[in-house]
Structure formats: C-alpha cells, structure tokens
CSV table of C-alpha atoms in Angstrom, one decimal:
chain,number,residue,atom,x,y,z
A,1,UNK,CA,7.0,-27.5,43.0
A,2,UNK,CA,8.9,-29.3,40.1
A,3,UNK,CA,7.9,-32.0,37.7
A,4,UNK,CA,10.2,-33.8,35.2
A,5,UNK,CA,8.4,-35.3,32.2
A,6,UNK,CA,9.6,-38.3,30.3
A,7,UNK,CA,10.6,-36.1,27.4
A,8,UNK,CA,13.1,-34.3,29.7
A,9,UNK,CA,11.0,-31.1,30.1
A,10,UNK,CA,11.0,-29.7,33.7
A,11,UNK,CA,7.9,-28.0,34.8
A,12,UNK,CA,8.2,-25.6,37.8
A,13,UNK,CA,5.7,-23.4,39.5
A,14,UNK,CA,2.3,-23.7,41.2
A,15,UNK,CA,0.7,-27.2,41.0
A,16,UNK,CA,-2.9,-28.3,41.5
A,17,UNK,CA,-3.7,-32.0,41.3
A,18,UNK,CA,-0.2,-32.7,39.8
A,19,UNK,CA,-0.5,-30.1,37.1
A,20,UNK,CA,0.8,-26.5,36.7
A,21,UNK,CA,-1.9,-24.0,37.3
A,22,UNK,CA,-1.1,-20.3,37.4
A,23,UNK,CA,2.5,-19.0,37.2
A,24,UNK,CA,5.3,-21.3,36.2
A,25,UNK,CA,8.0,-22.2,33.7
A,26,UNK,CA,9.3,-25.0,31.4
A,27,UNK,CA,13.0,-25.8,30.9
A,28,UNK,CA,14.4,-28.1,28.2
A,29,UNK,CA,18.0,-29.4,28.6
A,30,UNK,CA,18.4,-26.9,31.5
A,31,UNK,CA,17.5,-24.0,29.2
A,32,UNK,CA,14.4,-21.9,29.8
A,33,UNK,CA,11.7,-22.7,27.2
A,34,UNK,CA,8.7,-20.9,28.5
A,35,UNK,CA,7.7,-18.7,31.5
A,36,UNK,CA,4.3,-17.3,32.3
A,37,UNK,CA,0.8,-18.5,32.9
A,38,UNK,CA,-0.4,-22.1,32.8
A,39,UNK,CA,-3.7,-24.0,32.9
A,40,UNK,CA,-3.8,-27.8,33.1
A,41,UNK,CA,0.0,-28.0,32.5
A,42,UNK,CA,-0.2,-26.0,29.3
A,43,UNK,CA,0.9,-22.4,28.6
A,44,UNK,CA,-2.3,-20.4,28.8
A,45,UNK,CA,-2.6,-16.7,29.3
A,46,UNK,CA,0.4,-14.2,29.3
A,47,UNK,CA,3.9,-15.6,28.8
A,48,UNK,CA,7.2,-15.8,26.9
A,49,UNK,CA,8.7,-18.5,24.8
A,50,UNK,CA,12.5,-18.7,24.3
A,51,UNK,CA,15.0,-19.8,21.8
A,52,UNK,CA,17.6,-22.3,23.0
A,53,UNK,CA,20.0,-19.4,23.0
A,54,UNK,CA,18.0,-17.8,25.7
A,55,UNK,CA,16.6,-15.0,23.5
A,56,UNK,CA,12.8,-14.3,23.6
A,57,UNK,CA,11.0,-15.9,20.7
A,58,UNK,CA,7.4,-15.0,21.5
A,59,UNK,CA,5.9,-12.6,24.1
A,60,UNK,CA,2.3,-12.0,24.7
A,61,UNK,CA,-0.9,-14.1,24.8
A,62,UNK,CA,-0.8,-17.9,24.7
A,63,UNK,CA,-3.5,-20.5,24.4
A,64,UNK,CA,-3.1,-24.3,24.3
A,65,UNK,CA,0.7,-23.8,24.3
A,66,UNK,CA,1.0,-21.5,21.3
A,67,UNK,CA,0.7,-17.8,20.7
A,68,UNK,CA,-3.0,-16.9,20.5
A,69,UNK,CA,-4.2,-13.3,20.6
A,70,UNK,CA,-2.0,-10.2,20.8
A,71,UNK,CA,1.7,-11.2,20.8
A,72,UNK,CA,5.1,-10.3,19.4
A,73,UNK,CA,7.6,-12.6,17.6
A,74,UNK,CA,11.3,-11.9,17.7
A,75,UNK,CA,14.3,-13.1,15.6
A,76,UNK,CA,17.1,-14.9,17.5
A,77,UNK,CA,19.2,-11.7,17.3
A,78,UNK,CA,16.5,-9.9,19.3
A,79,UNK,CA,14.8,-7.8,16.6
A,80,UNK,CA,11.0,-7.8,16.2
A,81,UNK,CA,9.8,-10.1,13.5
A,82,UNK,CA,6.0,-9.7,13.9
A,83,UNK,CA,3.8,-7.6,16.1
A,84,UNK,CA,0.1,-8.3,16.0
A,85,UNK,CA,-2.7,-10.9,16.3
A,86,UNK,CA,-2.2,-14.7,16.4
A,87,UNK,CA,-4.6,-17.6,16.1
A,88,UNK,CA,-3.3,-21.0,17.0
A,89,UNK,CA,0.3,-19.9,16.5
A,90,UNK,CA,-0.3,-18.3,13.1
A,91,UNK,CA,-0.5,-14.7,12.1
A,92,UNK,CA,-4.2,-13.9,11.9
A,93,UNK,CA,-5.8,-10.5,12.1
A,94,UNK,CA,-4.1,-7.1,12.1
A,95,UNK,CA,-0.3,-7.1,12.4
A,96,UNK,CA,3.0,-5.9,11.1
A,97,UNK,CA,5.8,-8.1,9.7
A,98,UNK,CA,9.4,-7.2,9.6
A,99,UNK,CA,12.6,-8.5,7.9
A,100,UNK,CA,15.5,-9.8,10.0
A,101,UNK,CA,17.2,-6.4,9.8
A,102,UNK,CA,14.1,-4.6,11.2
A,103,UNK,CA,12.7,-3.2,7.9
A,104,UNK,CA,9.0,-3.2,7.6
A,105,UNK,CA,7.8,-5.9,5.2
A,106,UNK,CA,4.0,-5.8,5.5
A,107,UNK,CA,1.4,-4.0,7.5
A,108,UNK,CA,-2.2,-5.0,7.5
A,109,UNK,CA,-4.5,-8.0,7.7
A,110,UNK,CA,-3.5,-11.6,7.9
A,111,UNK,CA,-5.4,-14.8,7.5
A,112,UNK,CA,-3.8,-18.0,9.0
A,113,UNK,CA,-0.3,-16.9,8.2
A,114,UNK,CA,-0.9,-15.2,4.8
A,115,UNK,CA,-1.5,-11.6,3.7
A,116,UNK,CA,-5.3,-11.4,3.3
A,117,UNK,CA,-7.6,-8.4,3.4
A,118,UNK,CA,-6.3,-4.9,3.2
A,119,UNK,CA,-2.6,-4.1,3.7
A,120,UNK,CA,0.6,-2.6,2.5
A,121,UNK,CA,3.7,-4.4,1.3
A,122,UNK,CA,7.1,-2.7,1.5
A,123,UNK,CA,10.6,-3.1,0.1
A,124,UNK,CA,13.9,-1.3,0.8
A,125,UNK,CA,12.7,1.8,-1.2
A,126,UNK,CA,9.4,2.1,0.7
A,127,UNK,CA,5.9,1.2,-0.4
A,128,UNK,CA,5.6,-1.6,-2.9
A,129,UNK,CA,1.9,-2.2,-3.0
A,130,UNK,CA,-1.1,-0.9,-1.0
A,131,UNK,CA,-4.6,-2.4,-1.3
A,132,UNK,CA,-6.3,-5.8,-1.2
A,133,UNK,CA,-4.7,-9.2,-0.7
A,134,UNK,CA,-5.9,-12.8,-0.9
A,135,UNK,CA,-3.8,-15.9,-0.2
A,136,UNK,CA,-0.6,-13.8,0.1
A,137,UNK,CA,-1.1,-12.2,-3.4
A,138,UNK,CA,-2.4,-8.8,-4.7
A,139,UNK,CA,-6.0,-9.5,-5.3
A,140,UNK,CA,-8.6,-6.8,-5.7
A,141,UNK,CA,-8.2,-3.0,-5.9
A,142,UNK,CA,-4.8,-1.6,-5.1
A,143,UNK,CA,-1.9,0.6,-6.0
A,144,UNK,CA,1.5,-0.7,-7.2
A,145,UNK,CA,4.6,1.4,-6.8
A,146,UNK,CA,7.3,0.6,-9.4
A,147,UNK,CA,11.0,0.9,-8.9
A,148,UNK,CA,11.1,3.2,-11.9
A,149,UNK,CA,8.8,5.7,-10.1
A,150,UNK,CA,5.6,4.6,-11.9
A,151,UNK,CA,2.4,4.2,-9.9
A,152,UNK,CA,-0.4,1.8,-11.1
A,153,UNK,CA,-3.8,1.9,-9.6
A,154,UNK,CA,-6.5,-0.6,-10.6
A,155,UNK,CA,-7.6,-4.2,-10.2
A,156,UNK,CA,-5.2,-7.1,-9.4
A,157,UNK,CA,-5.6,-10.8,-9.8
A,158,UNK,CA,-3.1,-13.3,-8.3
A,159,UNK,CA,-0.4,-10.6,-8.0
A,160,UNK,CA,-0.8,-9.1,-11.5
A,161,UNK,CA,-2.7,-6.0,-12.8
A,162,UNK,CA,-5.8,-7.2,-14.6
A,163,UNK,CA,-8.2,-5.3,-16.8
A,164,UNK,CA,-8.2,-1.5,-16.8
A,165,UNK,CA,-6.0,0.7,-14.7
A,166,UNK,CA,-4.3,4.0,-14.4
A,167,UNK,CA,-0.6,4.5,-14.5
A,168,UNK,CA,1.4,7.6,-13.9
A,169,UNK,CA,5.0,7.8,-14.8
A,170,UNK,CA,7.9,9.7,-13.2
A,171,UNK,CA,8.1,12.0,-16.2
A,172,UNK,CA,4.4,13.0,-15.6
A,173,UNK,CA,3.0,10.9,-18.5
A,174,UNK,CA,-0.3,9.2,-17.6
A,175,UNK,CA,-1.8,6.1,-19.2
A,176,UNK,CA,-5.4,4.9,-18.6
A,177,UNK,CA,-6.6,1.7,-20.1
A,178,UNK,CA,-6.0,-2.0,-20.4
A,179,UNK,CA,-2.9,-3.8,-19.1
A,180,UNK,CA,-1.4,-7.3,-19.6
A,181,UNK,CA,1.4,-8.5,-17.2
A,182,UNK,CA,1.7,-4.9,-16.0
A,183,UNK,CA,2.3,-3.4,-19.5
A,184,UNK,CA,-0.2,-1.3,-21.5
A,185,UNK,CA,-1.9,-3.7,-23.8
A,186,UNK,CA,-5.3,-3.2,-25.5
A,187,UNK,CA,-7.5,0.0,-25.6
A,188,UNK,CA,-6.0,2.9,-23.8
A,189,UNK,CA,-5.1,6.6,-23.7
A,190,UNK,CA,-1.8,8.3,-23.0
A,191,UNK,CA,-1.6,11.9,-22.1
A,192,UNK,CA,1.4,14.2,-21.5
A,193,UNK,CA,2.3,16.1,-18.3
A,194,UNK,CA,0.0,19.0,-19.0
A,195,UNK,CA,-3.0,16.8,-19.5
A,196,UNK,CA,-3.5,17.6,-23.2
A,197,UNK,CA,-4.4,14.8,-25.5
A,198,UNK,CA,-1.5,12.7,-26.7
A,199,UNK,CA,-2.7,9.4,-28.0
A,200,UNK,CA,-5.8,7.3,-27.8
A,201,UNK,CA,-6.2,3.9,-29.3
A,202,UNK,CA,-4.8,0.4,-29.2
A,203,UNK,CA,-1.6,-0.6,-27.5
A,204,UNK,CA,0.3,-3.8,-28.1
A,205,UNK,CA,2.8,-4.9,-25.4
A,206,UNK,CA,3.4,-1.2,-24.5
A,207,UNK,CA,3.8,0.0,-28.1
A,208,UNK,CA,1.3,2.1,-30.2
A,209,UNK,CA,0.9,3.7,-33.6
A,210,UNK,CA,3.4,6.6,-33.4
A,211,UNK,CA,2.0,8.0,-36.7
A,212,UNK,CA,-1.1,9.2,-34.8
A,213,UNK,CA,0.9,11.5,-32.5
C-alpha cells in the first residue's frame, strides 16, 4: 500500500492498522529517502537512507528512524565516511572514520560522536597519535608522531603532552624528562644515538647549558 503524509513524504510497503510494518520505503519529492525495515511507521531494523542525489547516505541498522547499531555512512560521492557502531545517529563504540577522499582519519573508540577511549588518529603521512582520547582530544597515555620524524610517548592532557615523557628524534637522539607544550622544559636527560651519556639537567624551552656537554 501507499500513504502520503501532510509533509509530502510517501510511505510505501506493508501496512498494519494504517502504519508501515515490515519492509517498505519513504520517498520525498519523488526521490527515495529510505528503504528497508519499519516498525510503527518508523525505520527500524536493517535499511538504507539516501541523499537527494540518490546516493546511499547510511546503510545498516536503524532504530527510531536513525542509525543505531552497526552501520556505514557514505559521502555524497559514494566513498565511505564512517564504518562502525552508532547510537541514536551518533558514532558510539568502535569505528573507523575517513576523509572525503577515502584516507583513514581515525580508528578506535567513539563516545556520542567524539573520539573517546583508545584509538589512533592519522594524517596524510600515516599515524599522527595512538593512545587514549577523551572528548575528542588526546587525554591519557599515548604516542605522538611528529612530522619531523620525532616520536613522543607519555601522558597527554587536552591534546598536549604533560609531565614526563620520552622523545626519540629522527637522528637517533633521545630525550627523557619534562615537557611543556611539546618542548623539553624542566628536568630531563638527553642521550646520543649510541646511548652514552650526553646531558642531564634543566631544560628551558628546549634549550640547555651547552657548557656541560
């Protein structure tokens, strides 16, 4: 059967007591908006939601009209935007997020649309950060991969390295100690590539007393 609502949406499929139950579809302005399972006139179960262009926007599990459970989100040009768990239309649980050109942006745990828990963020060069997140920011223990080849492992607060950490540089030098805004600052030790002692003492915004070398 068919049912046209006051808002112009056309419901088609199997009806019980005037409402869609089971398999059906919704069209808006003669364009397919949703096809799949229904309960009480609302998308519920397995289905697909479409862009006005006709491309698939969501594919997977729905509840109360929105993605809920395991589903995939697509860009309008057909590339995968997100593959993972949803709760009430938001990324929630384990999933993978991609850029519009298909590059992996984040893989790990989400909480109501934000990176939260354990995951890995990426950029065009590869890994950017791997570790713990909270509210979309680096929070907790993790490893930051610098564009200069440096690797910092330690504790992060609101996206920034905090307290003591270990940094290895592309030239093999290794720093272990305190950081401020991602730069050696405070008590620390710098060693050369062979691991022999190089410098131990106070650092100030990355600088130290060269006379002690």
